[in-house]
Short mmCIF file of C-alpha atoms and ligand atoms in Angstrom, two decimals:
data_model
loop_
_atom_site.label_atom_id
_atom_site.label_comp_id
_atom_site.label_asym_id
_atom_site.label_seq_id
_atom_site.Cartn_x
_atom_site.Cartn_y
_atom_site.Cartn_z
CA MET A 1 -42.43 -28.13 -4.09
CA ALA A 2 -43.11 -26.94 -7.37
CA CYS A 3 -43.50 -23.59 -6.15
CA ALA A 4 -40.38 -22.81 -3.58
CA ALA A 5 -39.02 -19.75 -3.96
CA SER A 6 -35.82 -18.77 -5.96
CA LEU A 7 -32.85 -19.07 -4.00
CA PHE A 8 -31.89 -16.06 -5.57
CA ALA A 9 -35.31 -14.01 -4.52
CA ALA A 10 -33.25 -11.72 -2.15
CA VAL A 11 -30.93 -10.63 -4.74
CA PRO A 12 -30.91 -7.13 -5.07
CA LEU A 13 -30.81 -5.40 -8.46
CA ALA A 14 -27.66 -3.81 -9.00
CA ALA A 15 -27.08 -0.09 -10.37
CA PRO A 16 -25.79 -0.55 -14.05
CA VAL A 17 -21.91 0.52 -15.14
CA VAL A 18 -22.66 4.16 -15.65
CA ILE A 19 -19.96 4.52 -18.52
CA PHE A 20 -21.81 1.49 -20.26
CA LYS A 21 -25.61 2.46 -19.64
CA LEU A 22 -24.61 6.13 -20.77
CA THR A 23 -23.63 4.11 -24.28
CA SER A 24 -26.64 1.79 -24.66
CA ASP A 25 -28.81 4.91 -23.88
CA PHE A 26 -27.07 6.76 -26.51
CA LYS A 27 -27.73 3.68 -28.89
CA GLU A 28 -31.35 3.68 -28.18
CA ASP A 29 -31.50 7.64 -28.65
CA PRO A 30 -33.36 8.04 -32.31
CA SER A 31 -31.91 11.56 -32.59
CA PRO A 32 -30.18 12.13 -35.91
CA HIS A 33 -27.58 14.88 -33.69
CA LYS A 34 -26.74 12.30 -31.12
CA VAL A 35 -23.36 12.57 -30.12
CA ASN A 36 -21.35 10.04 -27.48
CA LEU A 37 -18.91 11.82 -25.41
CA GLY A 38 -18.75 8.93 -23.04
CA VAL A 39 -16.91 5.88 -23.34
CA GLY A 40 -13.25 6.21 -23.69
CA ALA A 41 -12.43 4.28 -26.85
CA TYR A 42 -10.82 5.96 -29.82
CA ARG A 43 -12.82 7.19 -33.07
CA THR A 44 -12.22 8.63 -36.47
CA ASP A 45 -13.22 11.94 -37.29
CA GLU A 46 -15.97 9.94 -39.04
CA GLY A 47 -17.03 8.95 -35.64
CA LYS A 48 -15.89 4.90 -36.72
CA PRO A 49 -13.97 2.65 -34.28
CA TRP A 50 -10.13 2.47 -35.51
CA VAL A 51 -8.10 -0.67 -35.82
CA LEU A 52 -4.58 0.38 -36.32
CA PRO A 53 -3.25 -0.32 -39.32
CA VAL A 54 -0.47 -2.14 -37.74
CA VAL A 55 -2.26 -4.08 -35.98
CA ARG A 56 -4.49 -5.26 -38.99
CA LYS A 57 -1.05 -6.50 -40.51
CA VAL A 58 0.35 -8.04 -37.42
CA GLU A 59 -3.11 -10.22 -37.08
CA LYS A 60 -3.13 -11.17 -40.49
CA CYS A 61 0.72 -12.76 -40.17
CA LEU A 62 -0.47 -14.15 -37.15
CA ALA A 63 -3.04 -15.89 -38.78
CA ASN A 64 -1.23 -17.31 -41.75
CA ASN A 65 1.53 -18.50 -39.38
CA GLU A 66 0.71 -22.45 -39.02
CA SER A 67 3.26 -22.84 -36.55
CA LEU A 68 0.74 -20.95 -33.99
CA ASN A 69 -2.04 -22.93 -32.09
CA HIS A 70 -3.86 -22.59 -28.92
CA GLU A 71 -2.21 -24.34 -26.44
CA TYR A 72 -2.71 -23.26 -22.72
CA VAL A 73 -0.22 -19.86 -22.28
CA PRO A 74 2.00 -20.07 -19.35
CA ILE A 75 -0.14 -18.62 -15.96
CA LEU A 76 2.48 -15.39 -15.59
CA GLY A 77 1.93 -15.11 -19.96
CA ILE A 78 4.03 -14.81 -22.93
CA PRO A 79 7.25 -13.89 -22.01
CA GLU A 80 8.35 -11.89 -24.84
CA PHE A 81 5.32 -9.95 -23.81
CA THR A 82 5.92 -9.40 -20.17
CA GLN A 83 9.52 -8.46 -21.44
CA SER A 84 8.80 -5.78 -24.20
CA ALA A 85 5.58 -4.34 -22.39
CA CYS A 86 8.36 -3.78 -19.25
CA GLU A 87 10.50 -2.41 -21.86
CA ILE A 88 8.36 0.44 -23.40
CA ILE A 89 7.19 1.66 -19.87
CA LEU A 90 10.54 1.36 -17.97
CA GLY A 91 12.87 2.55 -21.34
CA ALA A 92 15.37 0.38 -22.50
CA ASP A 93 18.20 1.71 -20.14
CA SER A 94 16.27 1.30 -17.48
CA PRO A 95 18.61 0.54 -14.39
CA ALA A 96 16.00 -1.86 -13.37
CA ILE A 97 16.83 -4.10 -16.12
CA SER A 98 19.96 -3.70 -16.63
CA GLY A 99 19.81 -4.87 -12.61
CA HIS A 100 17.63 -8.18 -13.57
CA ARG A 101 15.32 -6.49 -10.87
CA LYS A 102 12.24 -6.28 -12.82
CA GLY A 103 9.39 -8.43 -14.14
CA GLY A 104 5.86 -8.96 -15.41
CA VAL A 105 2.83 -10.39 -15.51
CA GLN A 106 0.18 -10.65 -18.22
CA CYS A 107 -3.46 -9.45 -17.23
CA LEU A 108 -6.48 -9.37 -18.33
CA GLY A 109 -6.13 -5.64 -19.32
CA GLY A 110 -4.86 -2.59 -17.19
CA THR A 111 -7.91 -3.37 -14.87
CA GLY A 112 -6.70 -6.96 -14.46
CA ALA A 113 -3.24 -5.80 -13.79
CA LEU A 114 -4.50 -3.27 -10.87
CA ARG A 115 -6.64 -6.07 -8.98
CA LEU A 116 -3.52 -8.72 -9.31
CA GLY A 117 -1.56 -6.22 -8.09
CA ALA A 118 -3.84 -5.38 -5.30
CA GLU A 119 -4.58 -8.59 -4.34
CA PHE A 120 -1.26 -9.25 -4.05
CA LEU A 121 -0.33 -5.98 -1.66
CA ARG A 122 -3.52 -6.97 0.38
CA ALA A 123 -1.74 -10.43 1.07
CA TRP A 124 1.74 -9.96 1.11
CA TYR A 125 2.54 -6.02 1.59
CA ASN A 126 4.69 -5.20 4.26
CA GLY A 127 3.45 -8.31 6.46
CA THR A 128 0.73 -11.06 5.31
CA ASN A 129 -2.58 -8.94 5.77
CA ASN A 130 -2.95 -5.62 5.33
CA SER A 131 -6.59 -5.12 4.53
CA ALA A 132 -6.34 -2.16 6.99
CA THR A 133 -3.02 -0.44 4.83
CA PRO A 134 -4.22 2.77 3.04
CA VAL A 135 -4.43 3.02 -0.26
CA TYR A 136 -4.82 6.55 -1.51
CA VAL A 137 -6.68 7.71 -5.08
CA SER A 138 -6.78 11.07 -6.40
CA ALA A 139 -9.90 12.79 -5.75
CA PRO A 140 -11.31 12.81 -8.75
CA THR A 141 -10.02 9.46 -9.96
CA TRP A 142 -11.28 6.85 -12.72
CA GLY A 143 -14.60 4.99 -11.56
CA ASN A 144 -12.88 1.57 -10.77
CA HIS A 145 -10.04 2.18 -8.69
CA ASN A 146 -12.39 2.18 -5.18
CA GLY A 147 -13.94 -0.75 -6.68
CA VAL A 148 -10.86 -2.87 -7.42
CA PHE A 149 -8.66 -2.16 -4.44
CA GLY A 150 -12.25 -2.83 -2.35
CA THR A 151 -12.93 -6.21 -3.65
CA ALA A 152 -9.28 -7.13 -3.30
CA GLY A 153 -9.83 -6.47 0.37
CA PHE A 154 -8.74 -2.99 1.21
CA THR A 155 -10.87 -1.65 3.66
CA ASP A 156 -9.48 1.88 3.98
CA ILE A 157 -9.58 3.56 0.45
CA ARG A 158 -9.01 7.11 1.35
CA SER A 159 -7.94 10.08 -1.72
CA TYR A 160 -5.54 13.03 -1.95
CA ARG A 161 -6.46 16.12 -3.24
CA TYR A 162 -5.84 16.52 -6.96
CA TRP A 163 -8.01 18.98 -9.06
CA ASP A 164 -8.51 22.10 -7.81
CA PRO A 165 -11.82 23.62 -9.60
CA ALA A 166 -11.14 27.47 -9.28
CA LYS A 167 -7.84 27.28 -11.11
CA ARG A 168 -9.32 24.46 -13.23
CA GLY A 169 -6.06 22.60 -12.51
CA LEU A 170 -3.72 20.36 -10.21
CA HIS A 171 -3.89 21.23 -6.42
CA LEU A 172 -0.62 20.77 -6.07
CA GLN A 173 -0.06 21.88 -2.32
CA GLY A 174 -3.45 19.84 -1.40
CA LEU A 175 -1.95 16.42 -2.95
CA LEU A 176 1.77 17.15 -1.26
CA ASP A 177 0.29 17.99 2.27
CA ASP A 178 -2.29 14.80 2.09
CA MET A 179 0.92 12.64 1.51
CA GLU A 180 2.91 14.57 3.81
CA ASN A 181 -0.05 13.26 6.40
CA ALA A 182 -0.51 10.13 5.44
CA PRO A 183 0.83 7.52 7.19
CA GLU A 184 3.93 5.92 6.61
CA TYR A 185 3.83 2.49 4.03
CA SER A 186 0.56 3.78 2.74
CA ILE A 187 -0.11 2.72 -1.12
CA MET A 188 -0.56 5.63 -3.39
CA ILE A 189 -2.13 5.05 -6.73
CA LEU A 190 -0.53 7.36 -9.08
CA HIS A 191 -1.82 7.95 -12.70
CA ALA A 192 1.45 7.64 -14.70
CA CYS A 193 -0.10 10.08 -17.46
CA ALA A 194 -3.45 11.34 -19.17
CA HIS A 195 -4.98 11.58 -15.69
CA ASN A 196 -8.68 10.26 -15.93
CA PRO A 197 -10.71 12.39 -15.92
CA THR A 198 -9.05 15.61 -15.60
CA GLY A 199 -6.57 15.76 -18.61
CA THR A 200 -4.29 17.15 -15.94
CA ASP A 201 -0.65 15.79 -14.78
CA PRO A 202 2.01 16.78 -13.07
CA THR A 203 4.99 18.41 -14.60
CA PRO A 204 7.99 17.05 -14.41
CA GLU A 205 9.30 19.36 -11.46
CA GLU A 206 5.69 18.58 -9.70
CA TRP A 207 6.59 15.07 -9.87
CA LYS A 208 9.95 15.39 -8.51
CA LYS A 209 8.09 17.18 -5.09
CA ILE A 210 5.74 14.23 -5.30
CA ALA A 211 8.70 11.79 -5.04
CA GLU A 212 10.37 13.29 -2.84
CA VAL A 213 7.35 13.43 -0.21
CA MET A 214 6.85 9.62 -0.89
CA LYS A 215 10.31 8.92 -0.44
CA LYS A 216 10.41 10.57 2.86
CA LYS A 217 7.35 8.85 4.11
CA SER A 218 8.00 5.88 2.62
CA LEU A 219 4.90 5.42 0.52
CA PHE A 220 4.43 2.62 -2.15
CA PRO A 221 3.82 3.98 -5.69
CA PHE A 222 1.26 1.94 -8.02
CA PHE A 223 0.95 3.35 -11.36
CA ASP A 224 -1.63 2.87 -13.25
CA SER A 225 -0.98 3.49 -17.05
CA ALA A 226 -3.78 3.46 -19.39
CA TYR A 227 -2.62 5.89 -22.15
CA GLN A 228 0.82 5.86 -22.34
CA GLY A 229 1.41 7.77 -25.87
CA PHE A 230 -2.18 9.15 -25.87
CA ALA A 231 -1.10 12.34 -23.76
CA SER A 232 1.49 13.63 -26.16
CA GLY A 233 2.20 11.49 -28.89
CA ASP A 234 5.58 10.45 -27.86
CA LEU A 235 5.88 6.91 -25.83
CA ASP A 236 8.97 8.26 -23.90
CA LYS A 237 7.71 11.62 -22.68
CA ASP A 238 4.52 9.71 -21.49
CA ALA A 239 6.39 7.34 -19.59
CA TRP A 240 8.66 10.08 -17.89
CA ALA A 241 6.66 9.89 -14.13
CA VAL A 242 7.33 6.29 -13.86
CA ARG A 243 10.81 6.21 -15.08
CA TYR A 244 12.08 9.57 -12.77
CA PHE A 245 10.03 6.93 -9.55
CA VAL A 246 12.35 4.33 -10.87
CA SER A 247 15.79 6.37 -10.97
CA GLN A 248 15.16 7.31 -7.44
CA GLY A 249 15.12 3.89 -5.99
CA PHE A 250 11.34 3.47 -5.73
CA GLU A 251 9.98 -0.19 -5.30
CA LEU A 252 7.00 0.17 -7.28
CA PHE A 253 4.64 -1.30 -9.41
CA CYS A 254 2.99 -0.33 -12.60
CA ALA A 255 -0.19 -1.63 -14.06
CA GLN A 256 -0.26 -1.11 -17.79
CA SER A 257 -3.26 -1.26 -20.54
CA PHE A 258 -2.69 -1.94 -24.24
CA SER A 259 -6.56 -1.34 -24.70
CA LYS A 260 -6.38 2.38 -25.77
CA ASN A 261 -2.61 2.67 -27.42
CA PHE A 262 -3.24 -0.30 -29.31
CA GLY A 263 -7.16 0.04 -29.80
CA LEU A 264 -7.13 -3.48 -28.74
CA TYR A 265 -9.86 -2.58 -26.15
CA ASN A 266 -11.48 -6.06 -26.67
CA GLU A 267 -8.42 -8.61 -26.29
CA ARG A 268 -8.01 -7.79 -22.56
CA VAL A 269 -3.74 -6.95 -22.84
CA GLY A 270 -2.38 -5.75 -19.55
CA ASN A 271 0.53 -6.24 -18.04
CA LEU A 272 1.68 -5.77 -13.99
CA CYS A 273 5.69 -4.44 -14.25
CA ILE A 274 7.11 -5.11 -11.21
CA VAL A 275 10.11 -3.32 -9.90
CA ALA A 276 11.88 -4.49 -6.86
CA LYS A 277 15.19 -4.12 -5.02
CA ASP A 278 16.62 -7.51 -6.76
CA THR A 279 16.02 -10.07 -8.60
CA ASP A 280 15.32 -12.52 -5.56
CA ASN A 281 12.11 -10.07 -4.81
CA VAL A 282 10.78 -9.92 -8.28
CA ASN A 283 11.07 -13.66 -8.46
CA ARG A 284 9.26 -14.24 -5.29
CA ILE A 285 6.39 -11.60 -6.24
CA ARG A 286 5.80 -13.23 -9.06
CA SER A 287 5.80 -16.63 -7.61
CA GLN A 288 2.84 -15.24 -5.49
CA MET A 289 1.19 -13.53 -7.90
CA GLU A 290 1.09 -16.90 -10.28
CA LYS A 291 -0.64 -18.54 -7.24
CA ILE A 292 -3.34 -15.41 -7.20
CA ALA A 293 -4.02 -15.73 -11.19
CA ARG A 294 -4.37 -19.56 -11.00
CA THR A 295 -7.16 -19.49 -9.07
CA VAL A 296 -8.63 -16.22 -11.09
CA TRP A 297 -8.12 -16.56 -14.68
CA SER A 298 -5.55 -19.52 -14.55
CA ASN A 299 -4.22 -18.79 -18.11
CA PRO A 300 -3.97 -15.32 -19.75
CA PRO A 301 -5.46 -14.92 -23.68
CA ALA A 302 -3.06 -15.06 -26.15
CA GLN A 303 -4.42 -12.70 -29.52
CA GLY A 304 -3.61 -9.37 -28.39
CA ALA A 305 -0.43 -10.15 -26.14
CA ARG A 306 0.85 -11.84 -29.26
CA ILE A 307 -0.12 -8.87 -31.47
CA VAL A 308 1.62 -6.54 -28.98
CA ALA A 309 4.95 -8.66 -28.04
CA ALA A 310 5.21 -9.14 -32.27
CA THR A 311 4.63 -5.47 -32.44
CA LEU A 312 7.20 -4.21 -30.08
CA ASN A 313 9.77 -6.71 -30.94
CA ASP A 314 10.29 -5.74 -34.60
CA SER A 315 11.51 -2.24 -35.22
CA ALA A 316 9.85 -1.60 -38.64
CA LEU A 317 6.69 -2.72 -37.02
CA PHE A 318 7.33 -0.68 -33.23
CA ALA A 319 7.86 2.47 -36.01
CA GLU A 320 4.56 1.71 -37.39
CA TRP A 321 2.87 1.82 -34.45
CA ALA A 322 4.36 4.67 -32.91
CA SER A 323 2.82 6.15 -35.89
CA ASN A 324 -0.43 5.14 -35.49
CA VAL A 325 -0.47 6.29 -32.00
CA LYS A 326 0.72 9.60 -32.78
CA THR A 327 -2.42 9.80 -34.94
CA MET A 328 -4.46 9.07 -32.58
CA ALA A 329 -2.89 12.00 -30.30
CA ASP A 330 -2.53 14.53 -32.91
CA ARG A 331 -6.86 14.00 -33.85
CA VAL A 332 -7.52 14.76 -30.30
CA LEU A 333 -4.96 17.79 -30.07
CA LEU A 334 -6.20 19.40 -32.91
CA MET A 335 -10.44 18.41 -31.49
CA ARG A 336 -9.03 20.33 -28.23
CA ALA A 337 -7.69 23.63 -30.15
CA LEU A 338 -11.31 23.75 -32.75
CA LEU A 339 -13.16 23.04 -29.64
CA ARG A 340 -11.62 26.09 -27.48
CA GLU A 341 -11.57 28.49 -30.55
CA LYS A 342 -15.30 27.81 -31.23
CA LEU A 343 -15.75 28.15 -27.89
CA GLU A 344 -14.25 31.60 -27.47
CA LYS A 345 -15.62 32.68 -30.79
CA LEU A 346 -18.83 32.03 -29.67
CA GLY A 347 -18.37 34.51 -26.31
CA THR A 348 -19.49 31.00 -24.42
CA PRO A 349 -19.37 32.51 -20.77
CA GLY A 350 -15.89 31.81 -18.63
CA THR A 351 -12.59 30.68 -19.72
CA TRP A 352 -11.49 27.80 -22.09
CA ASP A 353 -7.83 27.14 -22.32
CA HIS A 354 -8.28 24.35 -19.62
CA ILE A 355 -9.37 22.74 -22.94
CA THR A 356 -6.18 23.04 -24.61
CA GLN A 357 -4.43 22.55 -21.63
CA GLN A 358 -5.34 19.31 -20.19
CA ILE A 359 -4.39 15.83 -22.41
CA GLY A 360 -4.78 12.70 -23.22
CA MET A 361 -8.17 11.19 -24.33
CA PHE A 362 -10.56 13.29 -21.83
CA SER A 363 -11.41 16.80 -20.75
CA PHE A 364 -12.72 18.35 -17.65
CA THR A 365 -15.60 20.66 -18.97
CA GLY A 366 -16.43 22.43 -15.94
CA LEU A 367 -19.87 22.06 -16.93
CA ASN A 368 -21.90 21.13 -13.83
CA PRO A 369 -24.73 18.44 -13.14
CA SER A 370 -27.78 20.13 -14.48
CA GLN A 371 -25.68 21.49 -17.28
CA VAL A 372 -24.82 18.05 -18.03
CA GLU A 373 -28.64 17.30 -18.14
CA TYR A 374 -29.13 19.58 -20.15
CA MET A 375 -26.55 18.26 -22.88
CA VAL A 376 -28.26 15.00 -22.42
CA LYS A 377 -31.65 15.56 -22.23
CA LYS A 378 -31.96 18.28 -24.40
CA LYS A 379 -29.15 18.00 -27.12
CA HIS A 380 -28.65 14.08 -26.81
CA ILE A 381 -24.81 14.67 -26.27
CA TYR A 382 -23.86 12.00 -23.94
CA LEU A 383 -21.33 12.81 -21.13
CA LEU A 384 -20.53 11.67 -17.56
CA GLY A 385 -22.31 13.81 -14.95
CA ASN A 386 -18.77 15.07 -13.67
CA GLY A 387 -18.73 17.24 -17.06
CA ARG A 388 -15.59 14.63 -18.21
CA ILE A 389 -15.49 14.29 -22.20
CA ASN A 390 -13.94 12.23 -24.57
CA MET A 391 -12.03 14.06 -27.33
CA CYS A 392 -12.55 11.59 -29.37
CA GLY A 393 -16.15 12.00 -29.61
CA LEU A 394 -15.57 15.47 -31.63
CA THR A 395 -15.57 14.91 -34.99
CA THR A 396 -15.40 18.06 -37.42
CA SER A 397 -19.34 17.39 -38.50
CA ASN A 398 -20.38 17.65 -34.76
CA LEU A 399 -18.08 20.24 -33.24
CA ASP A 400 -19.90 23.18 -33.88
CA TYR A 401 -23.23 21.68 -32.58
CA VAL A 402 -21.52 20.08 -28.92
CA ALA A 403 -19.53 23.53 -28.70
CA GLU A 404 -23.13 25.79 -29.25
CA SER A 405 -24.75 23.47 -27.21
CA ILE A 406 -22.36 23.53 -24.35
CA LYS A 407 -22.94 27.93 -24.96
CA GLU A 408 -26.39 26.87 -24.35
CA ALA A 409 -25.76 25.12 -20.97
CA ALA A 410 -22.69 27.60 -20.08
CA THR A 411 -25.18 30.63 -20.57
CA GLY A 412 -28.62 29.45 -18.42
CA SER A 413 -30.71 29.59 -21.52
CA GLN A 414 -31.68 26.25 -21.10
CA CYS A 415 -33.77 27.63 -17.76
CA GLN A 416 -35.72 30.56 -20.38
C1 LIG B 501 -7.33 5.18 -15.67
C2 LIG B 501 -7.60 3.92 -15.86
N1 LIG B 501 -6.88 2.73 -16.02
C3 LIG B 501 -7.39 1.89 -16.27
C4 LIG B 501 -7.93 1.29 -17.35
C5 LIG B 501 -8.38 0.04 -17.81
O1 LIG B 501 -8.33 -0.27 -19.24
P1 LIG B 501 -8.62 -1.96 -19.33
O2 LIG B 501 -9.95 -1.53 -20.42
O3 LIG B 501 -6.85 -2.40 -19.88
O4 LIG B 501 -8.64 -2.50 -18.24
C6 LIG B 501 -8.89 2.45 -17.86
C7 LIG B 501 -9.92 2.34 -18.73
O5 LIG B 501 -10.68 3.23 -19.16
C8 LIG B 501 -8.34 4.19 -17.12
O6 LIG B 501 -9.02 5.23 -17.86
C1 LIG B 502 5.42 -17.51 -36.34
O1 LIG B 502 5.33 -18.12 -35.44
C2 LIG B 502 6.74 -18.51 -34.52
C3 LIG B 502 6.46 -18.71 -33.20
O2 LIG B 502 6.08 -18.10 -32.36
C4 LIG B 502 7.91 -17.43 -34.90
O3 LIG B 502 9.13 -18.20 -34.30
C5 LIG B 502 7.63 -17.56 -36.52
O4 LIG B 502 9.05 -16.40 -36.32
C6 LIG B 502 6.51 -17.25 -37.08
N1 LIG B 502 6.64 -16.39 -38.30
C7 LIG B 502 6.36 -15.73 -38.94
C8 LIG B 502 6.43 -15.67 -40.55
O5 LIG B 502 5.64 -14.85 -38.27
C1 LIG B 503 5.98 -2.01 7.85
O1 LIG B 503 4.61 -0.83 8.26
C2 LIG B 503 5.13 -0.58 9.75
C3 LIG B 503 3.81 0.21 9.97
O2 LIG B 503 3.06 -0.13 10.12
C4 LIG B 503 6.46 0.00 9.83
O3 LIG B 503 6.62 0.01 11.21
C5 LIG B 503 7.23 -1.27 9.16
O4 LIG B 503 8.91 -0.48 9.49
C6 LIG B 503 7.25 -1.38 8.27
N1 LIG B 503 8.15 -2.60 7.40
C7 LIG B 503 9.05 -2.22 6.28
C8 LIG B 503 9.30 -3.64 5.97
O5 LIG B 503 8.73 -1.57 5.42
C1 LIG B 504 -7.18 -8.97 8.06
O1 LIG B 504 -6.88 -7.90 8.87
C2 LIG B 504 -8.47 -7.18 9.04
C3 LIG B 504 -8.19 -5.85 9.64
O2 LIG B 504 -7.46 -5.51 10.39
C4 LIG B 504 -9.44 -8.18 9.63
O3 LIG B 504 -10.64 -7.67 9.72
C5 LIG B 504 -9.10 -9.62 9.20
O4 LIG B 504 -9.88 -10.59 9.91
C6 LIG B 504 -8.07 -9.98 8.73
N1 LIG B 504 -7.75 -11.33 8.09
C7 LIG B 504 -7.27 -12.37 8.28
C8 LIG B 504 -7.25 -13.27 7.31
O5 LIG B 504 -6.02 -12.32 8.96
C1 LIG B 505 13.03 -8.98 -30.22
O1 LIG B 505 13.72 -9.67 -29.11
C2 LIG B 505 14.99 -10.54 -28.88
C3 LIG B 505 14.77 -11.57 -27.93
O2 LIG B 505 13.87 -11.02 -26.76
C4 LIG B 505 15.77 -9.33 -28.84
O3 LIG B 505 16.97 -10.37 -28.49
C5 LIG B 505 15.39 -8.25 -29.99
O4 LIG B 505 16.41 -7.07 -29.71
C6 LIG B 505 14.33 -7.57 -29.94
N1 LIG B 505 14.51 -6.72 -31.21
C7 LIG B 505 13.48 -5.72 -30.85
C8 LIG B 505 13.47 -4.72 -32.15
O5 LIG B 505 13.28 -5.10 -30.31
#
């Protein structure tokens, strides 16, 4: 009996999560020149994480508020949080708000909101078992979309064309054709703004064409909004696409993450915003979501949601937050301008205007896998294999080194 094999002896070791592996490799790298352009988190120009000043202020108020306690919060979340979260994405004047046909569910980050939405759709969207309903993600997309929808039970995950490498921009015609050819009632995952990883969003005119095809084919829009405010620095502008779809009468879901725009990565603050035909539909949907959440996390964490709710519900704090978000967006815009300028000044082969045309936290550099390997192995600059860099990893002190390294990688001088 003593020497019996483990019941888990046959469990294979899973591959590490790429993006977090990159960060641990970076941490272990002793090089003084090392730069982390991998994981999607904001950094100051000193390369440090940033606690938003408005968040610090609200945290202190919460800590001193003796009337708060650590009782369970409702399964669907703190009402003030879900309401104000829906309001910032839909807009205070949304017909879905005045029509009482929106509702929110507090979730564990944007990831949790995507997963809850996926679990619900698999069980209840247009029938009671939709495992075989096609779910479309953009090509390329955030690495976790496939996993989230697959684990929720969807078996037919496809992609629609999005990125045109030749143009280094949106493949609009391919996208429209793929939607036109999708089976009716398919589910479409759409990045609300600051597309990850390409940094390329449709323009309002392009979104209108997308909405037109989606309406014609009865495709369901499931927006993923992880970067509201980060794309343009303007919270309303970054919510344009979601609001346009609502104005066109779609029923839709929007998974909102407050990880980036509040800098609350480790508090897991997300909201699943639901827009349906009427109040009754919203109530029935939320009642089923409550049952799903009950068996997964039961009750959501309070701290992050309290911070967000308190900030959004006070006009002075809200203004301070909007300004903090703009500080982050502006630093990214500055790094884009400086990187492009430096690459062009160095005479780096290729065109670099895409660096300033792309928006949000990421830029799709166009570096190929062997160029990326050169950057990581020889220059200690960590980025994803697809050439995506986090613009926030750039600072005024490492920018020249990064630009020179990109030039070396792009000229192939690494082969000499
Ligand atoms: C496109 C996209 N969706 C969702 C998320 C998930 O965010 P969260 O950390 O809130 O789960 C991210 C985070 O990187 C993202 O880039
Ligand atoms: C403390 O929290 C309670 C309950 O949320 C709230 O009503 C009250 O306004 C808060 N007090 C302060 C000083 O923020
Ligand atoms: C559900 O999907 C089928 C196609 O699989 C379609 O014929 C039907 O009209 C849809 N029902 C609703 C209510 O949308
Ligand atoms: C749901 O549908 C899939 C494919 O159509 C099938 O494999 C699965 O067994 C079904 N599940 C249930 C619970 O009916
Ligand atoms: C705060 O919340 C209350 C109650 O929901 C609402 O009436 C008020 O307009 C909100 N204030 C702001 C500034 O959002």
